[in-house]
Amino acid sequence: MRASKRRPVLRLRTNDTAAGVTEDTRADLLAGEEPLEIRVGGVSFAVTMRTPGNDFDLAIGFLLSEGMITSAGEIAEISYGPGVDADGSASYNIVDVRLAAGVPPPDPALARQLYTSSSCGVCGTSSIKAVTKQSGYAVALDSATVPLTTLLALPERLRQGQQLFRRTGGTHAAGLFAIDDQGDAELLYLREDVGRHNAVDKVTGAALRDAAIPLRHTVLQVSGRASFELVQKASMAGIPVLSAVSSPSALAVELAEEVGLTLAGFSRGDSVNIYSGSDRIRR
């Protein structure tokens, strides 16, 4: 798959010579970005820009986050659809999900709304209420607790696994960690993508395909900020703790409080801000 591509780049550097600038042309490795059309039963449902790779996980995670499916048993088959590049080879830019018998197909009118929300985001109190109703997992009842030292160690563990970022410097990452009774964290899934939302969908989609949903006693660590959409995706997968290296939005905090999810931000080195659900963090 085309997770990365080499492209020529002109590198300019200032120096103390008479010319003041040196330049050279070199090959640079860039993160791939291509459209992925998600179809349900052969009908187009949504289009998202993503880094190719783990496409089935992405499609399944997206359907989970939108409340279309809740378990692996609701999927009969998933495959790449038709589509070719300019040279006639398969593009792998269409994924078709066939739902199991008895699982209702998505409302055709919803497809346009989902495209808008994935492009522009969602906002407003009515959106929060809708998400709370859609989620089949009450994260507020999850008894998971996380030692502070364990939580603070997760960003570095995530960075250590970011192979594509190390090569390109241009991707987000999401890592799902299981917390045991001793408070130790085990990395279950790690995915990278140019879009932070896609990285999370790839993680939750992989978990759903492994029949691991709901993801009780887990922490979702992300490499960027915590938006409303990421809190929503965590809630839909039954994840009780979301930790980010940067800031959350005000609406993300509001939703986290609404559903009973622990939300951490600015997790860097020896400090972290807890915006909701602080009772889950062991001092």
Short mmCIF file of C-alpha atoms in Angstrom, two decimals:
data_model
loop_
_atom_site.label_atom_id
_atom_site.label_comp_id
_atom_site.label_asym_id
_atom_site.label_seq_id
_atom_site.Cartn_x
_atom_site.Cartn_y
_atom_site.Cartn_z
CA MET A 1 0.00 0.00 0.00
CA ARG A 2 1.01 3.60 -0.49
CA ALA A 3 1.58 4.63 3.12
CA SER A 4 4.52 6.78 2.05
CA LYS A 5 5.97 8.21 -1.15
CA ARG A 6 9.32 9.68 -2.15
CA ARG A 7 9.34 13.09 -3.77
CA PRO A 8 12.20 15.43 -4.75
CA VAL A 9 12.57 18.48 -2.55
CA LEU A 10 14.73 21.60 -2.77
CA ARG A 11 16.46 22.17 0.55
CA LEU A 12 17.58 25.71 1.39
CA ARG A 13 19.84 26.55 4.32
CA THR A 14 21.28 29.85 5.50
CA ASN A 15 24.98 29.99 6.38
CA ASP A 16 27.86 32.37 6.98
CA THR A 17 29.32 32.15 3.45
CA ALA A 18 29.37 35.03 0.99
CA ALA A 19 26.34 33.63 -0.80
CA GLY A 20 24.46 33.35 2.47
CA VAL A 21 22.39 30.37 1.28
CA THR A 22 23.20 26.83 0.20
CA GLU A 23 20.76 24.63 -1.71
CA ASP A 24 20.56 21.03 -2.79
CA THR A 25 17.95 18.70 -4.23
CA ARG A 26 17.23 15.49 -2.38
CA ALA A 27 14.53 12.82 -2.04
CA ASP A 28 12.13 13.29 0.84
CA LEU A 29 9.76 10.64 2.20
CA LEU A 30 6.19 11.91 2.60
CA ALA A 31 3.17 10.34 4.28
CA GLY A 32 0.63 9.13 1.75
CA GLU A 33 -2.81 10.71 1.51
CA GLU A 34 -5.58 9.42 -0.75
CA PRO A 35 -9.40 9.35 -0.66
CA LEU A 36 -11.17 6.29 0.69
CA GLU A 37 -14.80 5.71 -0.22
CA ILE A 38 -16.67 3.62 2.33
CA ARG A 39 -19.61 1.71 0.91
CA VAL A 40 -22.22 -0.29 2.79
CA GLY A 41 -23.78 -3.06 0.74
CA GLY A 42 -22.46 -1.49 -2.44
CA VAL A 43 -23.97 1.94 -1.67
CA SER A 44 -21.64 4.88 -1.08
CA PHE A 45 -21.78 6.00 2.56
CA ALA A 46 -18.84 8.35 3.18
CA VAL A 47 -15.53 9.55 1.75
CA THR A 48 -12.51 10.40 3.86
CA MET A 49 -8.93 11.36 3.11
CA ARG A 50 -6.54 8.90 4.73
CA THR A 51 -3.10 7.34 4.66
CA PRO A 52 -3.48 4.02 2.80
CA GLY A 53 -3.11 0.98 5.03
CA ASN A 54 -5.39 -0.70 7.59
CA ASP A 55 -8.30 0.37 5.39
CA PHE A 56 -10.65 -2.35 6.64
CA ASP A 57 -10.00 -1.25 10.22
CA LEU A 58 -10.70 2.35 9.23
CA ALA A 59 -14.00 1.52 7.54
CA ILE A 60 -15.20 -0.64 10.44
CA GLY A 61 -14.11 1.90 13.04
CA PHE A 62 -15.90 4.67 11.16
CA LEU A 63 -19.15 2.69 11.05
CA LEU A 64 -18.77 1.96 14.76
CA SER A 65 -18.25 5.62 15.61
CA GLU A 66 -21.35 6.57 13.63
CA GLY A 67 -23.49 3.99 15.46
CA MET A 68 -24.08 1.80 12.39
CA ILE A 69 -22.56 -1.33 13.97
CA THR A 70 -21.61 -2.39 17.48
CA SER A 71 -20.08 -5.86 17.10
CA ALA A 72 -18.11 -8.04 14.72
CA GLY A 73 -21.15 -10.30 14.25
CA GLU A 74 -22.95 -7.52 12.40
CA ILE A 75 -20.43 -7.69 9.54
CA ALA A 76 -20.90 -10.41 6.94
CA GLU A 77 -18.02 -9.44 4.64
CA ILE A 78 -15.61 -6.61 3.95
CA SER A 79 -13.64 -6.23 0.74
CA TYR A 80 -12.06 -3.75 -1.63
CA GLY A 81 -14.44 -2.49 -4.29
CA PRO A 82 -13.76 -1.75 -7.95
CA GLY A 83 -11.56 1.14 -8.94
CA VAL A 84 -8.37 1.60 -10.92
CA ASP A 85 -5.57 4.13 -11.17
CA ALA A 86 -4.57 5.96 -14.36
CA ASP A 87 -2.30 3.05 -15.31
CA GLY A 88 -5.14 0.54 -14.95
CA SER A 89 -3.99 -1.08 -11.71
CA ALA A 90 -6.27 -1.49 -8.71
CA SER A 91 -6.56 1.70 -6.65
CA TYR A 92 -7.68 0.11 -3.37
CA ASN A 93 -9.54 3.35 -2.62
CA ILE A 94 -12.98 1.78 -2.15
CA VAL A 95 -13.96 -0.47 0.75
CA ASP A 96 -17.34 -2.21 0.71
CA VAL A 97 -18.85 -3.51 3.95
CA ARG A 98 -21.68 -6.03 3.69
CA LEU A 99 -23.79 -6.18 6.83
CA ALA A 100 -25.05 -9.43 8.32
CA ALA A 101 -28.64 -10.54 7.76
CA GLY A 102 -31.03 -8.59 9.91
CA VAL A 103 -28.74 -5.59 10.41
CA PRO A 104 -30.55 -2.53 9.02
CA PRO A 105 -28.70 -0.63 6.29
CA PRO A 106 -27.92 3.04 6.85
CA ASP A 107 -30.52 5.61 5.97
CA PRO A 108 -29.52 7.01 2.54
CA ALA A 109 -30.30 10.50 3.80
CA LEU A 110 -27.61 10.08 6.46
CA ALA A 111 -24.73 9.73 4.00
CA ARG A 112 -24.66 13.41 3.09
CA GLN A 113 -24.75 14.39 6.77
CA LEU A 114 -21.87 12.06 7.58
CA TYR A 115 -19.79 13.50 4.77
CA THR A 116 -20.38 16.98 6.16
CA SER A 117 -19.54 15.96 9.72
CA SER A 118 -16.33 14.21 8.70
CA SER A 119 -15.25 17.27 6.74
CA CYS A 120 -16.38 20.04 9.04
CA GLY A 121 -16.92 18.43 12.43
CA VAL A 122 -20.01 18.48 14.56
CA CYS A 123 -20.96 20.86 17.29
CA GLY A 124 -23.75 21.97 19.57
CA THR A 125 -25.62 20.64 22.56
CA SER A 126 -27.98 18.66 20.37
CA SER A 127 -24.99 16.74 18.98
CA ILE A 128 -23.88 15.80 22.49
CA LYS A 129 -27.32 14.45 23.32
CA ALA A 130 -27.41 12.49 20.07
CA VAL A 131 -24.05 10.87 20.79
CA THR A 132 -25.09 9.90 24.31
CA LYS A 133 -28.18 8.19 22.96
CA GLN A 134 -26.29 6.35 20.22
CA SER A 135 -23.56 4.84 22.37
CA GLY A 136 -24.41 1.34 23.56
CA TYR A 137 -21.72 1.35 26.24
CA ALA A 138 -21.95 3.27 29.51
CA VAL A 139 -18.33 4.33 30.05
CA ALA A 140 -19.41 6.09 33.24
CA LEU A 141 -19.86 2.64 34.84
CA ASP A 142 -16.35 1.44 33.90
CA SER A 143 -14.40 0.92 37.13
CA ALA A 144 -10.99 1.29 35.48
CA THR A 145 -8.33 3.26 37.34
CA VAL A 146 -4.91 4.30 36.04
CA PRO A 147 -1.80 5.13 38.10
CA LEU A 148 -0.54 8.61 37.30
CA THR A 149 2.93 7.26 36.48
CA THR A 150 1.42 4.80 34.00
CA LEU A 151 -0.63 7.53 32.31
CA LEU A 152 2.38 9.84 32.00
CA ALA A 153 4.45 7.09 30.35
CA LEU A 154 1.98 6.46 27.51
CA PRO A 155 2.94 9.35 25.16
CA GLU A 156 6.54 8.12 25.02
CA ARG A 157 5.42 4.54 24.45
CA LEU A 158 3.23 5.81 21.62
CA ARG A 159 6.14 7.72 20.07
CA GLN A 160 8.34 4.63 20.19
CA GLY A 161 5.83 2.78 18.03
CA GLN A 162 5.29 5.54 15.45
CA GLN A 163 7.36 4.06 12.65
CA LEU A 164 5.69 6.04 9.85
CA PHE A 165 6.06 9.32 11.74
CA ARG A 166 9.72 8.55 12.35
CA ARG A 167 10.21 8.17 8.57
CA THR A 168 8.03 11.05 7.37
CA GLY A 169 7.30 13.39 10.30
CA GLY A 170 3.78 13.81 8.93
CA THR A 171 1.33 11.48 10.69
CA HIS A 172 -0.81 11.32 13.80
CA ALA A 173 -1.02 8.21 15.97
CA ALA A 174 -3.46 6.53 18.31
CA GLY A 175 -2.58 3.75 20.71
CA LEU A 176 -4.94 1.62 22.79
CA PHE A 177 -3.57 0.35 26.09
CA ALA A 178 -5.17 -2.22 28.40
CA ILE A 179 -4.75 -1.50 32.13
CA ASP A 180 -4.43 -4.55 34.39
CA ASP A 181 -5.18 -4.86 38.11
CA GLN A 182 -1.62 -3.85 38.99
CA GLY A 183 -1.95 -0.67 36.94
CA ASP A 184 0.42 -1.76 34.17
CA ALA A 185 -0.39 -0.84 30.57
CA GLU A 186 -0.24 -3.30 27.66
CA LEU A 187 -0.27 -1.91 24.12
CA LEU A 188 -3.07 -3.61 22.19
CA TYR A 189 -3.24 -1.59 18.96
CA LEU A 190 -1.30 1.28 17.41
CA ARG A 191 -2.26 2.94 14.15
CA GLU A 192 -0.96 5.98 12.22
CA ASP A 193 -2.62 8.24 9.69
CA VAL A 194 -2.44 11.79 8.33
CA GLY A 195 -5.80 12.33 10.05
CA ARG A 196 -6.01 11.90 13.81
CA HIS A 197 -9.66 10.85 13.51
CA ASN A 198 -8.67 8.13 11.06
CA ALA A 199 -5.95 6.84 13.39
CA VAL A 200 -8.57 6.39 16.13
CA ASP A 201 -11.03 4.71 13.74
CA LYS A 202 -8.29 2.30 12.68
CA VAL A 203 -7.68 1.37 16.32
CA THR A 204 -11.35 0.86 17.25
CA GLY A 205 -12.02 -0.92 13.98
CA ALA A 206 -9.21 -3.38 14.66
CA ALA A 207 -10.63 -4.00 18.13
CA LEU A 208 -14.12 -4.59 16.75
CA ARG A 209 -12.83 -7.06 14.17
CA ASP A 210 -11.19 -8.92 17.06
CA ALA A 211 -14.53 -8.91 18.94
CA ALA A 212 -12.95 -6.83 21.74
CA ILE A 213 -15.66 -4.14 21.90
CA PRO A 214 -16.55 -2.65 24.39
CA LEU A 215 -13.00 -1.66 25.33
CA ARG A 216 -13.32 -1.68 29.11
CA HIS A 217 -10.32 -0.89 31.33
CA THR A 218 -8.41 0.79 28.51
CA VAL A 219 -6.74 4.11 27.76
CA LEU A 220 -6.72 5.65 24.30
CA GLN A 221 -3.55 7.74 23.88
CA VAL A 222 -3.45 10.15 20.93
CA SER A 223 -0.57 12.20 19.57
CA GLY A 224 -2.46 15.45 18.96
CA ARG A 225 -5.26 17.38 20.57
CA ALA A 226 -8.51 15.94 21.90
CA SER A 227 -11.43 17.14 19.81
CA PHE A 228 -15.13 16.54 20.30
CA GLU A 229 -15.03 13.85 17.61
CA LEU A 230 -12.29 11.87 19.39
CA VAL A 231 -14.25 11.85 22.65
CA GLN A 232 -17.28 10.72 20.67
CA LYS A 233 -15.34 7.88 19.04
CA ALA A 234 -13.94 6.75 22.40
CA SER A 235 -17.42 6.76 23.91
CA MET A 236 -18.89 4.73 21.04
CA ALA A 237 -16.20 2.06 21.55
CA GLY A 238 -16.62 1.93 25.33
CA ILE A 239 -13.21 3.43 26.11
CA PRO A 240 -13.22 5.02 29.60
CA VAL A 241 -10.02 7.12 29.39
CA LEU A 242 -8.75 9.37 26.59
CA SER A 243 -5.34 11.02 26.91
CA ALA A 244 -3.84 13.57 24.53
CA VAL A 245 -0.45 15.28 24.35
CA SER A 246 -2.12 18.58 23.48
CA SER A 247 -5.25 20.45 24.55
CA PRO A 248 -8.88 19.37 24.41
CA SER A 249 -11.57 21.63 23.05
CA ALA A 250 -14.23 23.03 25.35
CA LEU A 251 -16.85 20.88 23.64
CA ALA A 252 -14.70 17.77 24.08
CA VAL A 253 -14.62 18.39 27.83
CA GLU A 254 -18.37 18.96 27.89
CA LEU A 255 -19.03 15.67 26.11
CA ALA A 256 -16.56 13.78 28.32
CA GLU A 257 -18.39 15.03 31.41
CA GLU A 258 -21.75 14.15 29.85
CA VAL A 259 -20.83 10.51 29.18
CA GLY A 260 -18.58 9.94 32.20
CA LEU A 261 -15.29 9.61 30.34
CA THR A 262 -11.93 10.58 31.84
CA LEU A 263 -10.25 13.17 29.60
CA ALA A 264 -6.57 14.09 30.01
CA GLY A 265 -4.64 16.70 28.05
CA PHE A 266 -1.15 18.16 27.85
CA SER A 267 0.29 14.81 28.97
CA ARG A 268 3.98 15.61 28.72
CA GLY A 269 6.79 14.22 30.82
CA ASP A 270 5.97 14.74 34.48
CA SER A 271 2.62 16.54 34.29
CA VAL A 272 -0.88 16.17 32.86
CA ASN A 273 -4.14 18.11 33.04
CA ILE A 274 -7.26 16.13 33.96
CA TYR A 275 -10.37 17.81 32.57
CA SER A 276 -12.99 15.25 33.60
CA GLY A 277 -13.20 11.96 35.51
CA SER A 278 -10.22 12.64 37.79
CA ASP A 279 -11.35 9.88 40.19
CA ARG A 280 -9.95 7.30 37.75
CA ILE A 281 -6.39 8.61 38.12
CA ARG A 282 -4.45 7.10 41.03
CA ARG A 283 -2.11 9.59 42.66
#
